[in-house]
Amino acid sequence: MKIRLLITFLCIAFLPLAQADTKEKKKRVKKSNSPLAQIEDVAGLPRVLIIGDSISIGYTLDTRKALAGKANVHRPSVNCGPTLSGLAALDNWLATGGADKKWDVIHFNWGLHDLKYLGPNGENLQDPNDPKSHQQVPPEEYRKNLTELVERLQATGAKLIWRNTTPVPKGAKGRVVGDSAKYNAIAAEIMEARGIPTHDLYALVKNDLKPEHLRKADVHYTNLGSKVLADDVARVILEALNE
């Protein structure tokens, strides 16, 4: 009886420690499954860097899976936001996984955060029809910023793939339908002048995605939609690596 009581007491005493350990393990697993978690390179495989906002965050994990055993697919541990963020942080992002390592392919985009509307004090996703609202990065500033970013990316010696900006659906907060096409036209001029191929994800979304891939009045996609995007991202990256 005394032994049984002692065992019961010890189990109760150590239960919080066991629960805490389990929670910590779950936290580590969740973090390792995050698209923002950093990965270790597999020796001998080419290195790929994805730069982009939450749309790219949505397709990062499935792109890694699709290219498993073929490429080390990295991305910065942040939402890369507008071109303003790129100008400020690009050097840090290029050092992802080791500042002394080179990139074979860089697949990159800026746009949805540039064209969105802010309030007079920087309030996020404001009504575009409000005269006090303004685009975070107006078109001509976007042209200037993107030109500088492309020049800096070309200096890496990596193969570059510009991924154009996906559509703004009707009703999406803080953005205007059709602005993606306007910003993509600016980007197309820059990329064509520099011989950089464009991955036309805009057309893929417009022409190939089905209702189950889309979120209503939202620039983001369902898990199924992000998987479709990831498969196409993996395809163009693999083509670049095999050239």
mmCIF file of C-alpha atoms in Angstrom:
data_model
loop_
_atom_site.group_PDB
_atom_site.id
_atom_site.type_symbol
_atom_site.label_atom_id
_atom_site.label_comp_id
_atom_site.label_asym_id
_atom_site.label_seq_id
_atom_site.Cartn_x
_atom_site.Cartn_y
_atom_site.Cartn_z
ATOM 1 C CA MET A 1 0.000 0.000 0.000
ATOM 2 C CA LYS A 2 2.803 2.452 0.950
ATOM 3 C CA ILE A 3 4.640 1.701 -2.301
ATOM 4 C CA ARG A 4 1.437 2.291 -4.276
ATOM 5 C CA LEU A 5 0.863 5.617 -2.517
ATOM 6 C CA LEU A 6 4.473 6.632 -3.163
ATOM 7 C CA ILE A 7 4.140 5.852 -6.889
ATOM 8 C CA THR A 8 0.876 7.822 -7.066
ATOM 9 C CA PHE A 9 2.499 10.772 -5.298
ATOM 10 C CA LEU A 10 5.493 10.746 -7.664
ATOM 11 C CA CYS A 11 3.226 10.593 -10.720
ATOM 12 C CA ILE A 12 1.226 13.590 -9.491
ATOM 13 C CA ALA A 13 4.386 15.496 -8.570
ATOM 14 C CA PHE A 14 6.031 15.011 -11.956
ATOM 15 C CA LEU A 15 2.856 15.451 -14.077
ATOM 16 C CA PRO A 16 3.335 19.221 -14.582
ATOM 17 C CA LEU A 17 6.928 18.620 -15.715
ATOM 18 C CA ALA A 18 5.805 15.972 -18.196
ATOM 19 C CA GLN A 19 3.053 18.229 -19.525
ATOM 20 C CA ALA A 20 5.475 21.119 -19.876
ATOM 21 C CA ASP A 21 7.921 18.891 -21.754
ATOM 22 C CA THR A 22 5.148 17.724 -24.095
ATOM 23 C CA LYS A 23 4.088 21.327 -24.768
ATOM 24 C CA GLU A 24 7.691 22.301 -25.500
ATOM 25 C CA LYS A 25 8.070 19.390 -27.934
ATOM 26 C CA LYS A 26 4.829 20.376 -29.700
ATOM 27 C CA LYS A 27 6.067 23.964 -29.894
ATOM 28 C CA ARG A 28 9.343 22.809 -31.469
ATOM 29 C CA VAL A 29 7.494 20.632 -34.009
ATOM 30 C CA LYS A 30 5.136 23.497 -34.874
ATOM 31 C CA LYS A 31 8.074 25.865 -35.329
ATOM 32 C CA SER A 32 9.925 23.392 -37.540
ATOM 33 C CA ASN A 33 6.804 23.116 -39.733
ATOM 34 C CA SER A 34 6.573 26.877 -40.146
ATOM 35 C CA PRO A 35 7.425 28.269 -43.592
ATOM 36 C CA LEU A 36 9.385 30.964 -41.744
ATOM 37 C CA ALA A 37 11.626 28.435 -39.979
ATOM 38 C CA GLN A 38 15.179 28.302 -41.291
ATOM 39 C CA ILE A 39 16.426 25.080 -42.868
ATOM 40 C CA GLU A 40 19.802 23.387 -43.026
ATOM 41 C CA ASP A 41 21.302 22.897 -46.473
ATOM 42 C CA VAL A 42 21.606 19.393 -47.854
ATOM 43 C CA ALA A 43 25.141 19.199 -49.198
ATOM 44 C CA GLY A 44 25.458 19.062 -52.958
ATOM 45 C CA LEU A 45 22.037 20.516 -53.760
ATOM 46 C CA PRO A 46 21.562 23.930 -55.388
ATOM 47 C CA ARG A 47 20.394 26.822 -53.187
ATOM 48 C CA VAL A 48 17.157 28.666 -53.925
ATOM 49 C CA LEU A 49 15.850 31.803 -52.222
ATOM 50 C CA ILE A 50 12.170 32.796 -52.257
ATOM 51 C CA ILE A 51 11.483 36.463 -51.544
ATOM 52 C CA GLY A 52 7.888 37.601 -51.150
ATOM 53 C CA ASP A 53 4.979 38.502 -48.912
ATOM 54 C CA SER A 54 2.287 36.292 -47.365
ATOM 55 C CA ILE A 55 1.325 34.844 -50.747
ATOM 56 C CA SER A 56 4.822 33.347 -50.973
ATOM 57 C CA ILE A 57 4.690 32.312 -47.314
ATOM 58 C CA GLY A 58 1.580 30.320 -48.262
ATOM 59 C CA TYR A 59 3.392 28.368 -50.973
ATOM 60 C CA THR A 60 6.838 27.970 -49.354
ATOM 61 C CA LEU A 61 6.329 24.636 -47.568
ATOM 62 C CA ASP A 62 4.722 22.895 -50.555
ATOM 63 C CA THR A 63 7.442 24.273 -52.827
ATOM 64 C CA ARG A 64 10.061 22.769 -50.501
ATOM 65 C CA LYS A 65 8.264 19.432 -50.579
ATOM 66 C CA ALA A 66 8.025 19.484 -54.364
ATOM 67 C CA LEU A 67 11.767 20.216 -54.657
ATOM 68 C CA ALA A 68 12.916 17.875 -51.878
ATOM 69 C CA GLY A 69 16.117 16.139 -52.956
ATOM 70 C CA LYS A 70 16.498 18.602 -55.839
ATOM 71 C CA ALA A 71 17.142 21.958 -54.147
ATOM 72 C CA ASN A 72 17.545 23.661 -50.786
ATOM 73 C CA VAL A 73 14.629 26.124 -50.723
ATOM 74 C CA HIS A 74 15.121 29.017 -48.313
ATOM 75 C CA ARG A 75 13.176 32.181 -47.548
ATOM 76 C CA PRO A 76 13.629 35.059 -45.087
ATOM 77 C CA SER A 77 11.983 34.516 -41.701
ATOM 78 C CA VAL A 78 9.631 37.444 -42.327
ATOM 79 C CA ASN A 79 6.898 38.700 -44.606
ATOM 80 C CA CYS A 80 8.991 40.649 -47.130
ATOM 81 C CA GLY A 81 6.268 43.296 -47.494
ATOM 82 C CA PRO A 82 6.680 46.249 -49.886
ATOM 83 C CA THR A 83 9.719 47.355 -51.884
ATOM 84 C CA LEU A 84 10.512 49.684 -48.970
ATOM 85 C CA SER A 85 11.201 46.637 -46.795
ATOM 86 C CA GLY A 86 13.308 45.125 -49.553
ATOM 87 C CA LEU A 87 15.503 48.205 -49.799
ATOM 88 C CA ALA A 88 16.071 48.166 -46.040
ATOM 89 C CA ALA A 89 16.576 44.431 -45.482
ATOM 90 C CA LEU A 90 17.703 42.828 -48.739
ATOM 91 C CA ASP A 91 21.315 42.357 -47.619
ATOM 92 C CA ASN A 92 20.125 40.460 -44.541
ATOM 93 C CA TRP A 93 17.797 38.310 -46.617
ATOM 94 C CA LEU A 94 20.561 37.468 -49.069
ATOM 95 C CA ALA A 95 22.614 36.214 -46.115
ATOM 96 C CA THR A 96 19.908 33.660 -45.203
ATOM 97 C CA GLY A 97 21.536 30.350 -44.330
ATOM 98 C CA GLY A 98 25.054 31.814 -44.334
ATOM 99 C CA ALA A 99 26.520 35.062 -45.619
ATOM 100 C CA ASP A 100 29.364 33.191 -47.337
ATOM 101 C CA LYS A 101 27.039 31.017 -49.431
ATOM 102 C CA LYS A 102 25.870 31.701 -52.974
ATOM 103 C CA TRP A 103 22.398 31.483 -54.475
ATOM 104 C CA ASP A 104 21.710 29.497 -57.635
ATOM 105 C CA VAL A 105 18.163 30.825 -58.128
ATOM 106 C CA ILE A 106 16.251 33.721 -56.550
ATOM 107 C CA HIS A 107 12.473 33.746 -57.084
ATOM 108 C CA PHE A 108 11.172 37.143 -55.994
ATOM 109 C CA ASN A 109 8.156 39.448 -55.819
ATOM 110 C CA TRP A 110 6.993 42.752 -54.366
ATOM 111 C CA GLY A 111 3.656 44.374 -55.129
ATOM 112 C CA LEU A 112 0.599 43.662 -53.002
ATOM 113 C CA HIS A 113 1.998 45.650 -50.085
ATOM 114 C CA ASP A 114 3.138 48.477 -52.344
ATOM 115 C CA LEU A 115 -0.278 49.016 -53.923
ATOM 116 C CA LYS A 116 -2.323 48.789 -50.708
ATOM 117 C CA TYR A 117 -3.815 51.901 -49.094
ATOM 118 C CA LEU A 118 -2.813 53.326 -45.736
ATOM 119 C CA GLY A 119 -4.363 56.034 -43.589
ATOM 120 C CA PRO A 120 -2.769 59.436 -42.845
ATOM 121 C CA ASN A 121 -1.025 58.001 -39.784
ATOM 122 C CA GLY A 122 -0.017 54.735 -41.412
ATOM 123 C CA GLU A 123 -3.208 52.843 -40.547
ATOM 124 C CA ASN A 124 -3.211 49.577 -42.494
ATOM 125 C CA LEU A 125 -5.645 48.630 -45.292
ATOM 126 C CA GLN A 126 -7.740 51.802 -45.400
ATOM 127 C CA ASP A 127 -10.565 52.723 -47.762
ATOM 128 C CA PRO A 128 -9.022 53.650 -51.144
ATOM 129 C CA ASN A 129 -11.899 56.110 -51.721
ATOM 130 C CA ASP A 130 -11.077 58.097 -48.598
ATOM 131 C CA PRO A 131 -9.192 61.237 -49.713
ATOM 132 C CA LYS A 132 -6.977 60.910 -46.638
ATOM 133 C CA SER A 133 -5.770 57.459 -47.742
ATOM 134 C CA HIS A 134 -2.696 56.873 -49.894
ATOM 135 C CA GLN A 135 -0.925 53.944 -51.515
ATOM 136 C CA GLN A 136 2.006 52.705 -49.481
ATOM 137 C CA VAL A 137 4.295 52.924 -52.524
ATOM 138 C CA PRO A 138 2.817 54.845 -55.505
ATOM 139 C CA PRO A 139 3.545 53.496 -59.010
ATOM 140 C CA GLU A 140 6.519 55.691 -59.930
ATOM 141 C CA GLU A 141 8.150 55.160 -56.551
ATOM 142 C CA TYR A 142 7.545 51.434 -57.051
ATOM 143 C CA ARG A 143 9.358 51.644 -60.409
ATOM 144 C CA LYS A 144 12.337 53.361 -58.790
ATOM 145 C CA ASN A 145 12.501 50.959 -55.834
ATOM 146 C CA LEU A 146 12.082 47.818 -57.905
ATOM 147 C CA THR A 147 14.772 48.948 -60.348
ATOM 148 C CA GLU A 148 17.254 49.355 -57.499
ATOM 149 C CA LEU A 149 16.289 46.006 -55.972
ATOM 150 C CA VAL A 150 16.739 44.205 -59.289
ATOM 151 C CA GLU A 151 20.185 45.738 -59.731
ATOM 152 C CA ARG A 152 21.179 44.525 -56.278
ATOM 153 C CA LEU A 153 19.785 41.048 -56.957
ATOM 154 C CA GLN A 154 21.626 40.812 -60.273
ATOM 155 C CA ALA A 155 24.878 41.545 -58.468
ATOM 156 C CA THR A 156 24.516 38.185 -56.657
ATOM 157 C CA GLY A 157 25.128 36.276 -59.884
ATOM 158 C CA ALA A 158 22.075 34.089 -59.238
ATOM 159 C CA LYS A 159 19.509 33.203 -61.885
ATOM 160 C CA LEU A 160 16.595 35.543 -61.203
ATOM 161 C CA ILE A 161 12.893 34.789 -61.651
ATOM 162 C CA TRP A 162 10.453 37.645 -61.193
ATOM 163 C CA ARG A 163 7.093 36.386 -59.940
ATOM 164 C CA ASN A 164 4.467 38.942 -60.867
ATOM 165 C CA THR A 165 1.818 40.148 -58.418
ATOM 166 C CA THR A 166 -1.370 38.140 -58.008
ATOM 167 C CA PRO A 167 -4.805 39.729 -58.599
ATOM 168 C CA VAL A 168 -6.786 41.823 -56.119
ATOM 169 C CA PRO A 169 -10.271 40.269 -55.914
ATOM 170 C CA LYS A 170 -13.464 42.261 -55.626
ATOM 171 C CA GLY A 171 -14.133 43.450 -52.072
ATOM 172 C CA ALA A 172 -10.574 42.968 -50.788
ATOM 173 C CA LYS A 173 -9.970 45.467 -48.014
ATOM 174 C CA GLY A 174 -7.573 48.357 -48.622
ATOM 175 C CA ARG A 175 -6.801 47.496 -52.249
ATOM 176 C CA VAL A 176 -8.258 48.279 -55.671
ATOM 177 C CA VAL A 177 -9.189 45.689 -58.292
ATOM 178 C CA GLY A 178 -6.916 46.152 -61.310
ATOM 179 C CA ASP A 179 -3.965 47.690 -59.453
ATOM 180 C CA SER A 180 -1.984 44.441 -59.646
ATOM 181 C CA ALA A 181 -2.079 44.649 -63.447
ATOM 182 C CA LYS A 182 -0.836 48.265 -63.333
ATOM 183 C CA TYR A 183 2.078 47.412 -61.059
ATOM 184 C CA ASN A 184 2.828 44.275 -63.093
ATOM 185 C CA ALA A 185 3.091 46.407 -66.237
ATOM 186 C CA ILE A 186 5.765 48.537 -64.549
ATOM 187 C CA ALA A 187 7.620 45.422 -63.381
ATOM 188 C CA ALA A 188 7.400 43.867 -66.861
ATOM 189 C CA GLU A 189 9.225 46.846 -68.376
ATOM 190 C CA ILE A 190 11.998 46.547 -65.793
ATOM 191 C CA MET A 191 12.400 42.781 -66.219
ATOM 192 C CA GLU A 192 12.315 42.874 -70.008
ATOM 193 C CA ALA A 193 15.007 45.550 -70.097
ATOM 194 C CA ARG A 194 17.249 43.352 -67.940
ATOM 195 C CA GLY A 195 16.476 39.975 -69.489
ATOM 196 C CA ILE A 196 14.824 38.572 -66.375
ATOM 197 C CA PRO A 197 12.054 35.997 -66.970
ATOM 198 C CA THR A 198 8.626 36.565 -65.461
ATOM 199 C CA HIS A 199 6.736 33.813 -63.695
ATOM 200 C CA ASP A 200 3.149 34.747 -64.568
ATOM 201 C CA LEU A 201 1.331 33.707 -61.415
ATOM 202 C CA TYR A 202 -1.177 36.503 -62.089
ATOM 203 C CA ALA A 203 -2.438 34.661 -65.181
ATOM 204 C CA LEU A 204 -2.439 31.325 -63.358
ATOM 205 C CA VAL A 205 -4.739 32.729 -60.662
ATOM 206 C CA LYS A 206 -6.979 34.448 -63.229
ATOM 207 C CA ASN A 207 -7.306 31.505 -65.577
ATOM 208 C CA ASP A 208 -6.736 28.273 -63.679
ATOM 209 C CA LEU A 209 -7.771 28.620 -60.055
ATOM 210 C CA LYS A 210 -11.187 27.305 -59.036
ATOM 211 C CA PRO A 211 -13.598 28.580 -56.351
ATOM 212 C CA GLU A 212 -12.201 26.125 -53.792
ATOM 213 C CA HIS A 213 -8.754 27.693 -54.259
ATOM 214 C CA LEU A 214 -9.877 31.252 -53.490
ATOM 215 C CA ARG A 215 -10.920 33.177 -50.395
ATOM 216 C CA LYS A 216 -13.841 35.548 -50.780
ATOM 217 C CA ALA A 217 -12.815 39.235 -50.898
ATOM 218 C CA ASP A 218 -9.290 38.247 -49.836
ATOM 219 C CA VAL A 219 -5.951 38.394 -51.671
ATOM 220 C CA HIS A 220 -4.909 35.134 -49.980
ATOM 221 C CA TYR A 221 -5.689 31.556 -50.976
ATOM 222 C CA THR A 222 -6.982 28.410 -49.371
ATOM 223 C CA ASN A 223 -4.519 25.622 -48.603
ATOM 224 C CA LEU A 224 -5.571 23.961 -51.858
ATOM 225 C CA GLY A 225 -4.976 27.199 -53.735
ATOM 226 C CA SER A 226 -1.539 27.713 -52.211
ATOM 227 C CA LYS A 227 -0.662 24.142 -53.204
ATOM 228 C CA VAL A 228 -1.519 24.916 -56.844
ATOM 229 C CA LEU A 229 0.702 28.005 -56.690
ATOM 230 C CA ALA A 230 3.500 25.999 -55.031
ATOM 231 C CA ASP A 231 3.472 23.372 -57.770
ATOM 232 C CA ASP A 232 3.907 26.071 -60.395
ATOM 233 C CA VAL A 233 6.626 27.829 -58.405
ATOM 234 C CA ALA A 234 8.491 24.529 -58.077
ATOM 235 C CA ARG A 235 8.100 23.944 -61.817
ATOM 236 C CA VAL A 236 9.678 27.243 -62.875
ATOM 237 C CA ILE A 237 12.478 26.939 -60.310
ATOM 238 C CA LEU A 238 13.323 23.438 -61.515
ATOM 239 C CA GLU A 239 13.336 24.629 -65.117
ATOM 240 C CA ALA A 240 15.779 27.406 -64.156
ATOM 241 C CA LEU A 241 18.024 24.945 -62.337
ATOM 242 C CA ASN A 242 18.040 22.589 -65.332
ATOM 243 C CA GLU A 243 18.919 25.267 -67.905
#
